[in-house]
PDB file of C-alpha atoms in Angstrom:
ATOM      1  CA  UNK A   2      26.305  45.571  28.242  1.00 65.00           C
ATOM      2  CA  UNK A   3      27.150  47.419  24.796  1.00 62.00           C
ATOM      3  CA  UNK A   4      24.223  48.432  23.927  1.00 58.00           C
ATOM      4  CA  UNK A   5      23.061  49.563  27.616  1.00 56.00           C
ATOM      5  CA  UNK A   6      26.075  51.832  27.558  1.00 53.00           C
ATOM      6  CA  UNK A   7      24.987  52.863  24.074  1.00 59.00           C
ATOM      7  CA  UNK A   8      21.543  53.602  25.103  1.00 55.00           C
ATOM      8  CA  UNK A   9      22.822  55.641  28.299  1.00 52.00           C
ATOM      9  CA  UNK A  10      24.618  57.899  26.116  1.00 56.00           C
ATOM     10  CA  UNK A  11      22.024  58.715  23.746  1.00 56.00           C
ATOM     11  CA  UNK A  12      19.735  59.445  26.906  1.00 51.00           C
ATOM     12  CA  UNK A  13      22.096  61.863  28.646  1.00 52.00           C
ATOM     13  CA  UNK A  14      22.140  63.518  25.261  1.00 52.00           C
ATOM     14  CA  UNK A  15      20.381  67.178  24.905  1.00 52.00           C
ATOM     15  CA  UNK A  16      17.629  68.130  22.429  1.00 53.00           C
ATOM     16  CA  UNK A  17      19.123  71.505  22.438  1.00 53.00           C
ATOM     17  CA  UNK A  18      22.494  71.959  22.003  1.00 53.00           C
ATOM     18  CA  UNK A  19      23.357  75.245  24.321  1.00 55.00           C
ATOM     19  CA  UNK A  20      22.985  72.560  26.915  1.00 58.00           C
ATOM     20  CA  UNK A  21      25.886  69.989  25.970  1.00 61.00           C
ATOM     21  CA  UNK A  22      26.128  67.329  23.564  1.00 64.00           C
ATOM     22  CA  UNK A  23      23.154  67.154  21.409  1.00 61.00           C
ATOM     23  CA  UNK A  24      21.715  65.077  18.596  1.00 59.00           C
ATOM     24  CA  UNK A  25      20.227  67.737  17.114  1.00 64.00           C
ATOM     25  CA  UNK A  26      20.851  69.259  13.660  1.00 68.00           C
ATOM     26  CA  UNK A  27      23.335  72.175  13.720  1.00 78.00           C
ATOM     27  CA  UNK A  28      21.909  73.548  10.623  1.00 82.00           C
ATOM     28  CA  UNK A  29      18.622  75.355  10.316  1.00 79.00           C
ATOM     29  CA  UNK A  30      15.173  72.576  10.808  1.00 83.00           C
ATOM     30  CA  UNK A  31      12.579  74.669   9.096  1.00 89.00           C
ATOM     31  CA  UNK A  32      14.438  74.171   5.252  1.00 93.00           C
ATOM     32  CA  UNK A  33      14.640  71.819   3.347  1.00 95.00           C
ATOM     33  CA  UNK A  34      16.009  73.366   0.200  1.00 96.00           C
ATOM     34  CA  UNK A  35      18.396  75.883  -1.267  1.00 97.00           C
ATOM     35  CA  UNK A  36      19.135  77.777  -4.064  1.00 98.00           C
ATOM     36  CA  UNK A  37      22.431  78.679  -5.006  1.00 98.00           C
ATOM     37  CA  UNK A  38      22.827  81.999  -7.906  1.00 97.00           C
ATOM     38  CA  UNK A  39      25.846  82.053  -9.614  1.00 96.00           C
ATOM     39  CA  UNK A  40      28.348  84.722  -7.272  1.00 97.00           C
ATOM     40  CA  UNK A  41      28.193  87.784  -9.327  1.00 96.00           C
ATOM     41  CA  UNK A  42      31.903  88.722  -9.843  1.00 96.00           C
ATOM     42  CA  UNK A  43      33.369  92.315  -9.853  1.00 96.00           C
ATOM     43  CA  UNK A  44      36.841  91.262 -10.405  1.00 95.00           C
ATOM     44  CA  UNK A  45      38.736  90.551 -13.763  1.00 93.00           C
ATOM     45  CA  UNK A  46      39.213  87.065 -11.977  1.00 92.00           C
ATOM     46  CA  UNK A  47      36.100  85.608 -14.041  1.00 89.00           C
ATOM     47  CA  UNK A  48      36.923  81.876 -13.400  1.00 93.00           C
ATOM     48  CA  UNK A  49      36.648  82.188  -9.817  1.00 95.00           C
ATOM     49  CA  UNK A  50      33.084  83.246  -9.529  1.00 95.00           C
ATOM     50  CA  UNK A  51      31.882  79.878 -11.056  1.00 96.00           C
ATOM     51  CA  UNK A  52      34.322  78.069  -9.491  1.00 97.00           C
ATOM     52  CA  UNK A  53      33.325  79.410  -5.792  1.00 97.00           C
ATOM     53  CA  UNK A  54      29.294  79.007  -7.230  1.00 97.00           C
ATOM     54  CA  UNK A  55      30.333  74.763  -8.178  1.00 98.00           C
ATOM     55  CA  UNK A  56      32.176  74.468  -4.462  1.00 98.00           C
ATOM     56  CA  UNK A  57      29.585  76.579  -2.584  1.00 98.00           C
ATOM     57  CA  UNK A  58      26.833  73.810  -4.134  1.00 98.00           C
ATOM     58  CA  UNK A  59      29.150  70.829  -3.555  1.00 97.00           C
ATOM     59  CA  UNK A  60      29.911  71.453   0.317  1.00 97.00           C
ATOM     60  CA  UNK A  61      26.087  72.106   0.640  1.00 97.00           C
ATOM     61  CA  UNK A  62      25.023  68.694  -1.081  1.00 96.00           C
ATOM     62  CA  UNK A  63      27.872  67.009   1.033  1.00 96.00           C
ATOM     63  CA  UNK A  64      27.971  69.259   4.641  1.00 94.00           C
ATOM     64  CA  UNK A  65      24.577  70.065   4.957  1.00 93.00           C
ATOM     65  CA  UNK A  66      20.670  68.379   5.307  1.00 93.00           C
ATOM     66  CA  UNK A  67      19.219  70.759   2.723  1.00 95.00           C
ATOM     67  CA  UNK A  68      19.230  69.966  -1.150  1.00 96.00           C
ATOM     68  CA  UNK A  69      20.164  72.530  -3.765  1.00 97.00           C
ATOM     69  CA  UNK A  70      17.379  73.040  -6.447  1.00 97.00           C
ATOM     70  CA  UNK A  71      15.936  75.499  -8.664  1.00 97.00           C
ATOM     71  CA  UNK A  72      14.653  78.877  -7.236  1.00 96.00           C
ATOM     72  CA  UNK A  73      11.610  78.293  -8.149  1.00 95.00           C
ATOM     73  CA  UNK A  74      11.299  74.829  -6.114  1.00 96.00           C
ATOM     74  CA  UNK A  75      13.512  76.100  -3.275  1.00 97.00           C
ATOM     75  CA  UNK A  76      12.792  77.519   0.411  1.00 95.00           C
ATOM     76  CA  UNK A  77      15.664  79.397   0.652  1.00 97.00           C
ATOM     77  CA  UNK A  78      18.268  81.385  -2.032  1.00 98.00           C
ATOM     78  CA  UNK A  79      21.829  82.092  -1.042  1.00 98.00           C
ATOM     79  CA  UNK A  80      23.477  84.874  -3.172  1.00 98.00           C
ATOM     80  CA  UNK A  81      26.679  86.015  -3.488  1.00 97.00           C
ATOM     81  CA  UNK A  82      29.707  88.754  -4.962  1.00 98.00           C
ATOM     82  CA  UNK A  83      33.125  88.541  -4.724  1.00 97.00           C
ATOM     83  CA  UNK A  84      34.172  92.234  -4.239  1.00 98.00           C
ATOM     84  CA  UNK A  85      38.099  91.469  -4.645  1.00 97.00           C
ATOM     85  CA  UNK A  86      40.595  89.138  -5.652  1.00 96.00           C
ATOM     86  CA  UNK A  87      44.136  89.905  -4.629  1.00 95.00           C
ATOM     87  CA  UNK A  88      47.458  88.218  -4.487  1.00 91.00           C
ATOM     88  CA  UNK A  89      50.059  88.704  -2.146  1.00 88.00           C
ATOM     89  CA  UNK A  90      53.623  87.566  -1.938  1.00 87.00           C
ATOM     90  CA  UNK A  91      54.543  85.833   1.040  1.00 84.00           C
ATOM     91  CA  UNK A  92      58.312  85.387  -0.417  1.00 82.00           C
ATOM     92  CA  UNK A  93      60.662  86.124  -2.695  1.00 75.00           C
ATOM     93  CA  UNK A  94      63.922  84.223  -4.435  1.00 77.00           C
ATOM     94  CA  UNK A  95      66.816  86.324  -3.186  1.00 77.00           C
ATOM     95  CA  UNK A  96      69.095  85.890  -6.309  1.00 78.00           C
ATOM     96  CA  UNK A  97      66.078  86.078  -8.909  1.00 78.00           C
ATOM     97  CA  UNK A  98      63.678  88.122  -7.069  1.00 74.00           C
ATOM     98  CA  UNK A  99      60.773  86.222  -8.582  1.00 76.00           C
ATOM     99  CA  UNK A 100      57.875  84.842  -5.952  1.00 74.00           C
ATOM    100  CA  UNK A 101      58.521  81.480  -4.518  1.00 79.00           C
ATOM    101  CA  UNK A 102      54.792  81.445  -2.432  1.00 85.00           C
ATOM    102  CA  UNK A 103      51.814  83.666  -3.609  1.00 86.00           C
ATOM    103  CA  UNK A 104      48.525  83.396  -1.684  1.00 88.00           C
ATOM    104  CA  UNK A 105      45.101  84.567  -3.645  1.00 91.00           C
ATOM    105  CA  UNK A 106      43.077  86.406  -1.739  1.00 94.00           C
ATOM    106  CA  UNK A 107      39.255  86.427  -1.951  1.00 96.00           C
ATOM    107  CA  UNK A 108      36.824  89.126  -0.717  1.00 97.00           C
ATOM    108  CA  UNK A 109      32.779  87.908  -0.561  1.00 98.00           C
ATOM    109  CA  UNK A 110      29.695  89.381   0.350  1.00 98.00           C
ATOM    110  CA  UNK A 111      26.705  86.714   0.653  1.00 97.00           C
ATOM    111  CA  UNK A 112      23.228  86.985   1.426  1.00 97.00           C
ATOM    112  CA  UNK A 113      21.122  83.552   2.557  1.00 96.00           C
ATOM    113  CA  UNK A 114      17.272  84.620   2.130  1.00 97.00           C
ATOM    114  CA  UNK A 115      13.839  82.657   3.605  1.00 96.00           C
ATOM    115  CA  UNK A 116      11.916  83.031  -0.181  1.00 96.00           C
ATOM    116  CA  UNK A 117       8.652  82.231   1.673  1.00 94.00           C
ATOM    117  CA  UNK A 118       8.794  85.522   4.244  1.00 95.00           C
ATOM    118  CA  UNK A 119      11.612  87.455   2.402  1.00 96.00           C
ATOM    119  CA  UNK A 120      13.462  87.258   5.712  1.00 96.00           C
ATOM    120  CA  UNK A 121      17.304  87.492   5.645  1.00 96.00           C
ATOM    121  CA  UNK A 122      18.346  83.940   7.555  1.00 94.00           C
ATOM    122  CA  UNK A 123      22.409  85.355   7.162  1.00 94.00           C
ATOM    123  CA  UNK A 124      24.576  87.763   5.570  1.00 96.00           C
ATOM    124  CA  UNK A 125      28.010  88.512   5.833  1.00 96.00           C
ATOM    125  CA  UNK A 126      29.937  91.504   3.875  1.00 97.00           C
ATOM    126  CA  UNK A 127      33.703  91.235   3.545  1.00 97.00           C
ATOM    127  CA  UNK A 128      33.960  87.477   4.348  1.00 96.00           C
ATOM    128  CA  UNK A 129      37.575  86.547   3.227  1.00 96.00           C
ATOM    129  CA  UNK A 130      39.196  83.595   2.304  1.00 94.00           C
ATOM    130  CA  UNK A 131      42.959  82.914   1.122  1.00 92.00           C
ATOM    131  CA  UNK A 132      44.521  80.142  -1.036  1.00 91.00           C
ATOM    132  CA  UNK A 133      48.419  79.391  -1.433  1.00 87.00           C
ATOM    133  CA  UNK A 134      50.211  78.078  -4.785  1.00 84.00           C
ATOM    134  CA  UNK A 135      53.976  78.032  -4.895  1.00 84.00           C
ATOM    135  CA  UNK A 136      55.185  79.107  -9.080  1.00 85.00           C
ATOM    136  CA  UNK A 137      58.775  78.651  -8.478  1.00 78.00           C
ATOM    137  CA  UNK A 138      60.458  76.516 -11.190  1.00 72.00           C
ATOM    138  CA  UNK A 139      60.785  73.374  -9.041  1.00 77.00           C
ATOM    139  CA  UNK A 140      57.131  73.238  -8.240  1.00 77.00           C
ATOM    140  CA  UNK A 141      55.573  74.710 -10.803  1.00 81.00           C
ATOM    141  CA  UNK A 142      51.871  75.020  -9.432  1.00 82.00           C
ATOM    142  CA  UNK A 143      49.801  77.498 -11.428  1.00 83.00           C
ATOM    143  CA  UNK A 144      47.526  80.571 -10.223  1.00 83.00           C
ATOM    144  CA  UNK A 145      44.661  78.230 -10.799  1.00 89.00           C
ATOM    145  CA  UNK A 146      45.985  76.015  -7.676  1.00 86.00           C
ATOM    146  CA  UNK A 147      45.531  78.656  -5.430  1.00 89.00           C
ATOM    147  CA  UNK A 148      42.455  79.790  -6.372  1.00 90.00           C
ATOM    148  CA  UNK A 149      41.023  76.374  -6.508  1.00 92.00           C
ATOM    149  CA  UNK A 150      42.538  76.167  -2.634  1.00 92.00           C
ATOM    150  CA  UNK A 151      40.752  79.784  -1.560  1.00 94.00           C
ATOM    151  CA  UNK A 152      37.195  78.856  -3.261  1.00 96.00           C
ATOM    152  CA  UNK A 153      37.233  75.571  -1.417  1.00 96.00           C
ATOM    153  CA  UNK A 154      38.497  77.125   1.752  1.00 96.00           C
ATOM    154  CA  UNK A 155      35.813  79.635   1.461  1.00 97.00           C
ATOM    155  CA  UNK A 156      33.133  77.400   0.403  1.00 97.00           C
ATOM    156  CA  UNK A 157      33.511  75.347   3.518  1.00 96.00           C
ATOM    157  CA  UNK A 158      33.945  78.589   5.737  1.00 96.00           C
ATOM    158  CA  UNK A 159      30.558  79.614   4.043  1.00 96.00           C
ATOM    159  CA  UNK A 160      28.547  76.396   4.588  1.00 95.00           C
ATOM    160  CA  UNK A 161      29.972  76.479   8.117  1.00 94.00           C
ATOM    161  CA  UNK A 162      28.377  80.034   9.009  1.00 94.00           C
ATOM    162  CA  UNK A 163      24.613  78.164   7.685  1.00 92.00           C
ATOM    163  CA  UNK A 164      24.824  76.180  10.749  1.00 88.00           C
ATOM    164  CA  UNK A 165      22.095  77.836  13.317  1.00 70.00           C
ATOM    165  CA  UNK A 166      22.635  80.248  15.542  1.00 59.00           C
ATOM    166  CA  UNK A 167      22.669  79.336  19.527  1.00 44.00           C
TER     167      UNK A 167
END
C-alpha cells in the first residue's frame, strides 16, 4: 500500500516546475561546474572579501549540483565586489552611550558568466546583506561575529538567486 501511495506521488509530480510540485532541479541543468574568483574588495574591511569568497564556495559545494573548480576546468565563473561595508547602531546604553547592538552591513555586486558563450547567466548590483553582533560588556561578541553572520547570510542569499529562472 506504501509504496503504491509512494509511486502515485512521484507520478502526479511535474517535470517542470511552473506547473506544481516538481522533481526537477531548481538550479541551472546545462552546468556542471563553477568557478568562484576571490570578491575583489573596495572597502578597508579586507577580511571580509575572503571570508564572503570561502562561504560563497561552501554554500555552493553544499546547496547546489555544480562543483567548484579551477577556471580553467570550469563551465561557468561567478565574480564578485563588495562596494561597501557599513555599520549601523541599532541601540545605544542610555547611561554610557556606548552601542549595545551593531549590525554590519554589506554592499555586493556579482556577475555569474557561461565561459563557453561569454553569456551573462546572472548579475545583480547592490545586493545587500546585514549581520548583527552585540559588544556590550556582558556579551562581549566582536566585529568579526557580525561579519561572519552577514557573509554567511549573503552567501546563502547569493547561492539562492543561482537557482533558475521560471
Amino acid at each position: 500500500m506504501l509504496l503504491l501511495l509512494t509511486a502515485a506521488a512521484v507520478a502526479s509530480c511535474a517535470d517542470d516546475p511552473r506547473q506544481g510540485w516538481s522533481t526537477a532541479s531548481v538550479y541551472p541543468t546545462q552546468y556542471r561546474t563553477v568557478a568562484v574568483n576571490v570578491f575583489q574588495n573596495d572597502t578597508y574591511f579586507r577580511e571580509v572579501g575572503f571570508m564572503l569568497t570561502d562561504a560563497v564556495i561552501t554554500t555552493i559545494e553544499r546547496q547546489t549540483p555544480y562543483k567548484v573548480t579551477s577556471e580553467s576546468n570550469a563551465d561557468t565563473l561567478l565574480t564578485g565586489r563588495i562596494t561597501n561595508v557599513n555599520l549601523t547602531s541599532l541601540s545605544q546604553n542610555e547611561s554610557t552611550g556606548l552601542d549595545e547592538e551593531v549590525i554590519v552591513g554589506v554592499t555586493i555586486d556579482f556577475n555569474w558568466t557561461d565561459l563557453e558563450t561569454d553569456r551573462t547567466i546572472l548579475e545583480r548590483t547592490a545586493f545587500k546583506g546585514g549581520g548583527l553582533f552585540v559588544p556590550t560588556s556582558q556579551s562581549r561578541e566582536t566585529l568579526e561575529l557580525g561579519e561572519i553572520g552577514v557573509v554567511q547570510q549573503l552567501a546563502g542569499d547569493l547561492v539562492d538567486e543561482m537557482q533558475a529562472v521560471w
